[in-house]
PDB file of C-alpha atoms in Angstrom:
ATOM      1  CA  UNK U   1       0.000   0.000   0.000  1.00 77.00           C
ATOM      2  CA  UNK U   2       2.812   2.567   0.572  1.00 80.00           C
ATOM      3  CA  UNK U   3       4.389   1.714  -2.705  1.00 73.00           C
ATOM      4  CA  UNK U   4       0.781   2.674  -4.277  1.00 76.00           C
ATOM      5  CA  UNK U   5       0.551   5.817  -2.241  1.00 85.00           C
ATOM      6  CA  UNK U   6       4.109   6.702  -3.140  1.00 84.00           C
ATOM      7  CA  UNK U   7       3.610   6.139  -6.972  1.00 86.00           C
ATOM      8  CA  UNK U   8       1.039   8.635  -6.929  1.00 89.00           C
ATOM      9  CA  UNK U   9       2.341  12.217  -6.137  1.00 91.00           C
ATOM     10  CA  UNK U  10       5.429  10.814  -8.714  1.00 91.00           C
ATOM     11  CA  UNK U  11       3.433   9.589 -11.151  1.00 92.00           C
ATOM     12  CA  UNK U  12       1.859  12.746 -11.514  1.00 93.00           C
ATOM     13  CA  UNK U  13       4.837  15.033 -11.437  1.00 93.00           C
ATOM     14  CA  UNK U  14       6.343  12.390 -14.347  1.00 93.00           C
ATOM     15  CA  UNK U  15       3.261  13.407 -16.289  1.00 94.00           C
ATOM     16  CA  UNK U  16       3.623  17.225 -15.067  1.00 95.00           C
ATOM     17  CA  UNK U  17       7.300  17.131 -16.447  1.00 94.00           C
ATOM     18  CA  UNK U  18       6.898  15.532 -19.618  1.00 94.00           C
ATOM     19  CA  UNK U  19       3.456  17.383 -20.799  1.00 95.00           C
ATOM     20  CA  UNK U  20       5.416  20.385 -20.373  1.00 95.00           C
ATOM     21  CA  UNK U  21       8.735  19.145 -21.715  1.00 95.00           C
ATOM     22  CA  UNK U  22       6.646  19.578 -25.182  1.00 94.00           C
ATOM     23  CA  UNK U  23       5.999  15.665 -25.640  1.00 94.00           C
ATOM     24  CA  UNK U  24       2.453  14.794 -27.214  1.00 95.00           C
ATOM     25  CA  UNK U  25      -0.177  13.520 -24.309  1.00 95.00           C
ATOM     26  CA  UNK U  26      -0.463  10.055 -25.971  1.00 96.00           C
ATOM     27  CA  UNK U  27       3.455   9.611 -25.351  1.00 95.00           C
ATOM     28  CA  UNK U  28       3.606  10.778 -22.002  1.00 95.00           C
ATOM     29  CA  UNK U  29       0.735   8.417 -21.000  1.00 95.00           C
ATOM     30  CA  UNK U  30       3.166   5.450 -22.827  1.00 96.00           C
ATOM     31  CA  UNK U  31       5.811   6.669 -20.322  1.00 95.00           C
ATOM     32  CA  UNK U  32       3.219   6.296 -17.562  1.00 95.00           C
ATOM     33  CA  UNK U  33       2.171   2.724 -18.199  1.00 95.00           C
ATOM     34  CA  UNK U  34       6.032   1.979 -17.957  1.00 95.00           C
ATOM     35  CA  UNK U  35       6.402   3.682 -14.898  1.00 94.00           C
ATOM     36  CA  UNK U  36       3.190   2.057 -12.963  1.00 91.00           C
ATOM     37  CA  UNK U  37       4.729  -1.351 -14.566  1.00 93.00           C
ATOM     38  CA  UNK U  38       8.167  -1.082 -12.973  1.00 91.00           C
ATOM     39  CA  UNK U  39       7.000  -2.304  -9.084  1.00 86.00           C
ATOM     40  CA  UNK U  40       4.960  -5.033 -10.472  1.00 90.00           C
ATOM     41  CA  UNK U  41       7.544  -6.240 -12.606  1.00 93.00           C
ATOM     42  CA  UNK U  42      10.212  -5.824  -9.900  1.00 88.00           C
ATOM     43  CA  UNK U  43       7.306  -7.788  -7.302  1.00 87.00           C
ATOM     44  CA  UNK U  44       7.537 -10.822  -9.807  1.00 91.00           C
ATOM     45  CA  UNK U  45      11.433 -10.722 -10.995  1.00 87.00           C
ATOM     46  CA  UNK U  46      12.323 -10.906  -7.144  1.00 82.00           C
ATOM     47  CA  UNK U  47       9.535 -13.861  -6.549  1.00 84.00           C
ATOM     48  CA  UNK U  48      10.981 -15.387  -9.390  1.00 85.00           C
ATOM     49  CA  UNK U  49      14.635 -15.409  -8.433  1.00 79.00           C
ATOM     50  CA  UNK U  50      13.716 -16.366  -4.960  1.00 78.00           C
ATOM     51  CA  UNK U  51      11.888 -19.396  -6.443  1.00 81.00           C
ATOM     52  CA  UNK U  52      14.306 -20.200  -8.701  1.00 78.00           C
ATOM     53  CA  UNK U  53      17.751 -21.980  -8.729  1.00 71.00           C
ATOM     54  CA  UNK U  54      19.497 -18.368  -9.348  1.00 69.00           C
ATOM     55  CA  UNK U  55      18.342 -18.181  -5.704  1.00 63.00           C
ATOM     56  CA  UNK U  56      20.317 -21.171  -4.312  1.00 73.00           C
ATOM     57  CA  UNK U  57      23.743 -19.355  -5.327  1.00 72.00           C
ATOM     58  CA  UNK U  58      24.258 -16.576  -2.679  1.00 73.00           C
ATOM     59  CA  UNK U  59      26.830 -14.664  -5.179  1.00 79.00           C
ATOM     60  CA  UNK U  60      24.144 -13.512  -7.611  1.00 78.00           C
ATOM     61  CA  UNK U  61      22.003 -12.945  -3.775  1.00 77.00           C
ATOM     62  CA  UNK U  62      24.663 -10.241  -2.591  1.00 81.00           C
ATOM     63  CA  UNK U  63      25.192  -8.803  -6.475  1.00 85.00           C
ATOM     64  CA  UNK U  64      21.828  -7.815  -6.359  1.00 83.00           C
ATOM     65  CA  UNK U  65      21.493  -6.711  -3.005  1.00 84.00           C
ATOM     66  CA  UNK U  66      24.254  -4.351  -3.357  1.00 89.00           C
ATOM     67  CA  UNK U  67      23.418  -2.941  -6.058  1.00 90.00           C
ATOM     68  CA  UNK U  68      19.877  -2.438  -4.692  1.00 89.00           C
ATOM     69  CA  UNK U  69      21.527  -0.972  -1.735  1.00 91.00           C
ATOM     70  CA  UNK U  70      24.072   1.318  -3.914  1.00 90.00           C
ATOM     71  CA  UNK U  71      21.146   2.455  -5.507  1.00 91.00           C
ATOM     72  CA  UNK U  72      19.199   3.397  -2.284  1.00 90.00           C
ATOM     73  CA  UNK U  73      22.257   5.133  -1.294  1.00 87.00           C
ATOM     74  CA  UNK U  74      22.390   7.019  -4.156  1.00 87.00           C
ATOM     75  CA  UNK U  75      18.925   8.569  -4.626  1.00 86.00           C
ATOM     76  CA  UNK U  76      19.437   9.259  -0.843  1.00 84.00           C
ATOM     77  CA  UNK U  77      22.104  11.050  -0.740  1.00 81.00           C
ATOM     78  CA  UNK U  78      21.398  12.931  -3.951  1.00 80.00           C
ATOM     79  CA  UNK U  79      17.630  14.238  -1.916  1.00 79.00           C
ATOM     80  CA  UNK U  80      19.355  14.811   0.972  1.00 78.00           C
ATOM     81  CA  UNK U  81      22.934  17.088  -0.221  1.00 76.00           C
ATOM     82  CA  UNK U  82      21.254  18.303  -3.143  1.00 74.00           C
ATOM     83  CA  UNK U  83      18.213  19.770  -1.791  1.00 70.00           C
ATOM     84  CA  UNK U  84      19.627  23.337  -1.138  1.00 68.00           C
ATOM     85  CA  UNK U  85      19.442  25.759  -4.251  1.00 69.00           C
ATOM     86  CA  UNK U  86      22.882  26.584  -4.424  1.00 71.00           C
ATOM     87  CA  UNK U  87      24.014  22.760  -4.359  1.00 67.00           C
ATOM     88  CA  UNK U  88      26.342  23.802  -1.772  1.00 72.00           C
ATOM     89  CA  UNK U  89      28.025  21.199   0.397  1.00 71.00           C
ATOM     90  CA  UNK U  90      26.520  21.542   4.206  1.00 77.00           C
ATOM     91  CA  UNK U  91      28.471  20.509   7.213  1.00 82.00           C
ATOM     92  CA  UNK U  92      26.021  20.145   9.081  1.00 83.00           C
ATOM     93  CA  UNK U  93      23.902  17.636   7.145  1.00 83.00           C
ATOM     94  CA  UNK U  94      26.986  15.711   6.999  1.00 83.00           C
ATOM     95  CA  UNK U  95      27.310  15.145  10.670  1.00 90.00           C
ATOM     96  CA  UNK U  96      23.595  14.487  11.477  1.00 87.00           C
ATOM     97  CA  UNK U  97      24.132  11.518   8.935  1.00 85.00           C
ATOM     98  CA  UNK U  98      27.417  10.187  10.940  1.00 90.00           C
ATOM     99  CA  UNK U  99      25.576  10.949  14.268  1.00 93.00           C
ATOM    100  CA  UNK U 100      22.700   9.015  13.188  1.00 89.00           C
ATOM    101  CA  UNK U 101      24.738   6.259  11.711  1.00 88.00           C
ATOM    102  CA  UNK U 102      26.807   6.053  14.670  1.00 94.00           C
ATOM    103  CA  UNK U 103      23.496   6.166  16.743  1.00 94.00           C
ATOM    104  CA  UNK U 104      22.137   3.172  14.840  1.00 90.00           C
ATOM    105  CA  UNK U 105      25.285   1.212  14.938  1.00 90.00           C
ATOM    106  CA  UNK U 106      25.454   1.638  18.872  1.00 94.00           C
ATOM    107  CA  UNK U 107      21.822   0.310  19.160  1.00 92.00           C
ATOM    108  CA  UNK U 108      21.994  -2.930  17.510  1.00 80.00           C
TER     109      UNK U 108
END
């Protein structure tokens, strides 16, 4: 259900952005079925890999997983240092992320 409510407010900004980008209504709704098929699609690639023999070999397991991961980190990190308007680097946003980590890693 969050992944629904999520998909929303994005979907229509993706629709927002590419109406006014110029590109014809009937193309940006194309773009639109993509996007509303990429959770499904990643829902039944992960239940198929978990079902499968790919599965059974922990590897390809931790290849995915970090790169799921890196990617996490990534869009992150990239909302978080990049939401200023200058782009600036902050200090301070910097530390509550070590605090925090250091927090979490103390807790477990």
């Amino acid at each position: 259900m969050g992944v629904v409510l999520h998909k929303i407010p994005v979907a229509m900004a993706l629709v927002t952005l590419l109406l006014h980008s110029g590109m014809k209504k009937k193309h940006a709704l194309l773009w639109l079925a993509v996007f509303a098929a990429m959770a499904p699609l990643g829902t039944f690639t992960g239940h198929w890999i978990a079902q499968s023999h790919i599965a059974q070999n922990t590897d390809i397991i931790a290849y995915i997983l970090a790169t799921v991961v890196g990617m996490f980190l990534h869009i992150s990190t990239t909302i978080l240092f990049e939401s200023s308007d200058s782009h600036r680097f902050n200090l301070l946003k910097l530390l509550t992320v070590i605090i925090g980590g250091v927090l979490a890693w103390v807790a477990t």
